[in-house]
DNA sequence: TAGAGTGGTTACTAAAAGTATACTGGTTGC
DNA sequence: GCAACCAGTATACTTTTAGTAACCACTCTA
């Protein structure tokens, strides 16, 4: 739907569209957009990574943050948690097939950031 | 770099990579990832939109939020603000060419969200 | 036996994000 | 005159998120 706006000496048409509420972009961002979430997913793309290692990769994210984000990502089915050894405890986080479907987006995001020197 | 992890009865190799700090994914997310920012950009893709109209499109975002996000997006060169009429005041926000380069990512995000019923 | 590493949890604080309401100062329409 | 619209601004408030630091139980290495 177009709406006309009368200005001093011309008429300008402005586009108006309704958005599904809450809109798809926003809903997607709620899954991938949290701080560290996309990064975590990205760092799991080459294979399973252990908890403390992941913390280091993220360079500065606290254990609490990494823990919280991993739990969210696990609950949403994007990563899985696997205990690979009981004593000493060793846990590996792995991206799921569903999680991999999001890597396309992250790849584009990475390229975009890189190309624009952000 | 691969690191070997000894488990009860096998050895598992785990991938370890260093991340540029702060990594590209995270940096990109700081530009597009704030609440409403991606949505705003998306809603500008079909042409300029006025302030209050944008608020309504976002369905629930307060004026303060919309205002803040628009200012951020403007400062980052993703949108422009144009006064199209002084009396009565009418302002239109428009996506820039640079802003358009991010729409690819958002398109993918939208499709992903849709395909996965999120 | 001390120190470092594993994968967390808990408690606390600081900062950011978001909501709600009212206000300005102008215009348009009834 | 009154209400509703425009594009914001201001203020106050609550909620959420982020981050620090200490702690747990366990193991491995020097």
PDB file of N, CA, C and O (backbone and C1' of nucleotides) in Angstrom, chain A residues 35-36 60 62 64-65 68-69 87-88, chain D residues 17-23 26-28:
ATOM      1  N   UNK A  35      24.248 -12.286  22.175  1.00  0.00           N
ATOM      2  CA  UNK A  35      25.698 -12.111  22.228  1.00  0.00           C
ATOM      3  C   UNK A  35      26.377 -13.475  22.341  1.00  0.00           C
ATOM      4  O   UNK A  35      25.974 -14.291  23.159  1.00  0.00           O
ATOM      5  N   UNK A  36      27.386 -13.707  21.537  1.00  0.00           N
ATOM      6  CA  UNK A  36      28.198 -14.918  21.489  1.00  0.00           C
ATOM      7  C   UNK A  36      27.535 -16.099  20.768  1.00  0.00           C
ATOM      8  O   UNK A  36      28.227 -17.028  20.356  1.00  0.00           O
ATOM      9  N   UNK A  60      37.307 -13.911  25.859  1.00  0.00           N
ATOM     10  CA  UNK A  60      36.759 -12.916  26.749  1.00  0.00           C
ATOM     11  C   UNK A  60      35.390 -13.257  27.306  1.00  0.00           C
ATOM     12  O   UNK A  60      34.977 -12.687  28.299  1.00  0.00           O
ATOM     13  N   UNK A  62      32.860 -15.016  29.488  1.00  0.00           N
ATOM     14  CA  UNK A  62      33.004 -15.726  30.761  1.00  0.00           C
ATOM     15  C   UNK A  62      32.391 -17.120  30.660  1.00  0.00           C
ATOM     16  O   UNK A  62      31.582 -17.393  29.782  1.00  0.00           O
ATOM     17  N   UNK A  64      30.254 -18.378  32.507  1.00  0.00           N
ATOM     18  CA  UNK A  64      28.807 -18.270  32.708  1.00  0.00           C
ATOM     19  C   UNK A  64      28.091 -17.985  31.387  1.00  0.00           C
ATOM     20  O   UNK A  64      27.081 -18.609  31.075  1.00  0.00           O
ATOM     21  N   UNK A  65      28.656 -17.049  30.637  1.00  0.00           N
ATOM     22  CA  UNK A  65      28.081 -16.689  29.352  1.00  0.00           C
ATOM     23  C   UNK A  65      28.075 -17.883  28.410  1.00  0.00           C
ATOM     24  O   UNK A  65      27.064 -18.209  27.794  1.00  0.00           O
ATOM     25  N   UNK A  68      25.562 -20.426  29.498  1.00  0.00           N
ATOM     26  CA  UNK A  68      24.193 -19.996  29.216  1.00  0.00           C
ATOM     27  C   UNK A  68      23.848 -20.133  27.737  1.00  0.00           C
ATOM     28  O   UNK A  68      22.799 -20.659  27.371  1.00  0.00           O
ATOM     29  N   UNK A  69      24.749 -19.626  26.905  1.00  0.00           N
ATOM     30  CA  UNK A  69      24.493 -19.654  25.465  1.00  0.00           C
ATOM     31  C   UNK A  69      24.422 -21.076  24.945  1.00  0.00           C
ATOM     32  O   UNK A  69      23.606 -21.398  24.098  1.00  0.00           O
ATOM     33  N   UNK A  87      36.049 -39.701  33.692  1.00  0.00           N
ATOM     34  CA  UNK A  87      37.108 -39.340  34.620  1.00  0.00           C
ATOM     35  C   UNK A  87      38.427 -39.314  33.879  1.00  0.00           C
ATOM     36  O   UNK A  87      38.880 -40.384  33.464  1.00  0.00           O
ATOM     37  N   UNK A  88      39.046 -38.174  33.680  1.00  0.00           N
ATOM     38  CA  UNK A  88      38.597 -36.831  34.039  1.00  0.00           C
ATOM     39  C   UNK A  88      37.468 -36.387  33.121  1.00  0.00           C
ATOM     40  O   UNK A  88      37.474 -36.750  31.946  1.00  0.00           O
TER      41      UNK A  88
ATOM     42  P    DT D  17      17.345 -11.592  28.381  1.00  0.00           P
ATOM     43  O5'  DT D  17      18.828 -11.007  28.505  1.00  0.00           O
ATOM     44  C5'  DT D  17      19.154  -9.774  27.870  1.00  0.00           C
ATOM     45  C4'  DT D  17      20.547  -9.344  28.271  1.00  0.00           C
ATOM     46  C3'  DT D  17      21.598 -10.466  28.179  1.00  0.00           C
ATOM     47  O3'  DT D  17      22.543 -10.035  27.213  1.00  0.00           O
ATOM     48  C1'  DT D  17      21.824  -9.211  30.198  1.00  0.00           C
ATOM     49  P    DA D  18      23.846 -10.867  26.886  1.00  0.00           P
ATOM     50  O5'  DA D  18      24.892 -10.241  27.911  1.00  0.00           O
ATOM     51  C5'  DA D  18      25.065  -8.825  27.943  1.00  0.00           C
ATOM     52  C4'  DA D  18      26.234  -8.495  28.836  1.00  0.00           C
ATOM     53  C3'  DA D  18      27.393  -9.491  28.759  1.00  0.00           C
ATOM     54  O3'  DA D  18      28.573  -8.727  28.554  1.00  0.00           O
ATOM     55  C1'  DA D  18      26.699  -9.205  31.022  1.00  0.00           C
ATOM     56  P    DG D  19      30.006  -9.422  28.503  1.00  0.00           P
ATOM     57  O5'  DG D  19      30.480  -9.404  30.016  1.00  0.00           O
ATOM     58  C5'  DG D  19      30.625  -8.139  30.680  1.00  0.00           C
ATOM     59  C4'  DG D  19      31.075  -8.387  32.092  1.00  0.00           C
ATOM     60  C3'  DG D  19      32.178  -9.450  32.219  1.00  0.00           C
ATOM     61  O3'  DG D  19      33.310  -8.876  32.838  1.00  0.00           O
ATOM     62  C1'  DG D  19      30.432  -9.831  33.776  1.00  0.00           C
ATOM     63  P    DT D  20      34.613  -9.798  33.197  1.00  0.00           P
ATOM     64  O5'  DT D  20      34.463  -9.902  34.773  1.00  0.00           O
ATOM     65  C5'  DT D  20      34.225  -8.716  35.540  1.00  0.00           C
ATOM     66  C4'  DT D  20      34.249  -9.079  37.024  1.00  0.00           C
ATOM     67  C3'  DT D  20      35.397  -9.999  37.420  1.00  0.00           C
ATOM     68  O3'  DT D  20      36.128  -9.371  38.468  1.00  0.00           O
ATOM     69  C1'  DT D  20      33.301 -10.872  38.164  1.00  0.00           C
ATOM     70  P    DA D  21      37.514  -9.997  38.976  1.00  0.00           P
ATOM     71  O5'  DA D  21      37.065 -11.003  40.116  1.00  0.00           O
ATOM     72  C5'  DA D  21      36.118 -10.564  41.107  1.00  0.00           C
ATOM     73  C4'  DA D  21      35.685 -11.767  41.913  1.00  0.00           C
ATOM     74  C3'  DA D  21      36.790 -12.797  42.157  1.00  0.00           C
ATOM     75  O3'  DA D  21      36.927 -12.969  43.552  1.00  0.00           O
ATOM     76  C1'  DA D  21      34.792 -13.850  41.462  1.00  0.00           C
ATOM     77  P    DA D  22      38.101 -13.846  44.159  1.00  0.00           P
ATOM     78  O5'  DA D  22      37.286 -14.991  44.894  1.00  0.00           O
ATOM     79  C5'  DA D  22      36.117 -14.656  45.643  1.00  0.00           C
ATOM     80  C4'  DA D  22      35.233 -15.881  45.754  1.00  0.00           C
ATOM     81  C3'  DA D  22      35.991 -17.133  46.201  1.00  0.00           C
ATOM     82  O3'  DA D  22      35.372 -17.664  47.362  1.00  0.00           O
ATOM     83  C1'  DA D  22      34.594 -17.594  44.337  1.00  0.00           C
ATOM     84  P    DC D  23      36.069 -18.829  48.206  1.00  0.00           P
ATOM     85  O5'  DC D  23      35.361 -20.156  47.671  1.00  0.00           O
ATOM     86  C5'  DC D  23      33.975 -20.366  47.935  1.00  0.00           C
ATOM     87  C4'  DC D  23      33.450 -21.419  47.000  1.00  0.00           C
ATOM     88  C3'  DC D  23      34.123 -22.789  47.135  1.00  0.00           C
ATOM     89  O3'  DC D  23      33.308 -23.629  47.937  1.00  0.00           O
ATOM     90  C1'  DC D  23      33.581 -22.211  44.864  1.00  0.00           C
ATOM     91  P    DC D  26      34.281 -36.295  44.387  1.00  0.00           P
ATOM     92  O5'  DC D  26      35.383 -36.438  43.236  1.00  0.00           O
ATOM     93  C5'  DC D  26      34.947 -36.609  41.883  1.00  0.00           C
ATOM     94  C4'  DC D  26      36.017 -36.128  40.933  1.00  0.00           C
ATOM     95  C3'  DC D  26      37.394 -36.781  41.104  1.00  0.00           C
ATOM     96  O3'  DC D  26      37.479 -37.947  40.288  1.00  0.00           O
ATOM     97  C1'  DC D  26      37.471 -34.458  40.417  1.00  0.00           C
ATOM     98  P    DT D  27      38.853 -38.819  40.286  1.00  0.00           P
ATOM     99  O5'  DT D  27      39.819 -38.017  39.305  1.00  0.00           O
ATOM    100  C5'  DT D  27      39.435 -37.798  37.933  1.00  0.00           C
ATOM    101  C4'  DT D  27      40.593 -37.125  37.208  1.00  0.00           C
ATOM    102  C3'  DT D  27      41.906 -37.888  37.305  1.00  0.00           C
ATOM    103  O3'  DT D  27      42.478 -37.929  36.005  1.00  0.00           O
ATOM    104  C1'  DT D  27      42.216 -35.646  37.998  1.00  0.00           C
ATOM    105  P    DC D  28      43.470 -39.127  35.635  1.00  0.00           P
ATOM    106  O5'  DC D  28      44.721 -38.321  35.032  1.00  0.00           O
ATOM    107  C5'  DC D  28      44.526 -37.133  34.278  1.00  0.00           C
ATOM    108  C4'  DC D  28      45.652 -36.142  34.553  1.00  0.00           C
ATOM    109  C3'  DC D  28      47.052 -36.782  34.669  1.00  0.00           C
ATOM    110  O3'  DC D  28      47.827 -36.311  33.569  1.00  0.00           O
ATOM    111  C1'  DC D  28      46.681 -35.108  36.341  1.00  0.00           C
TER     112       DC D  28
END
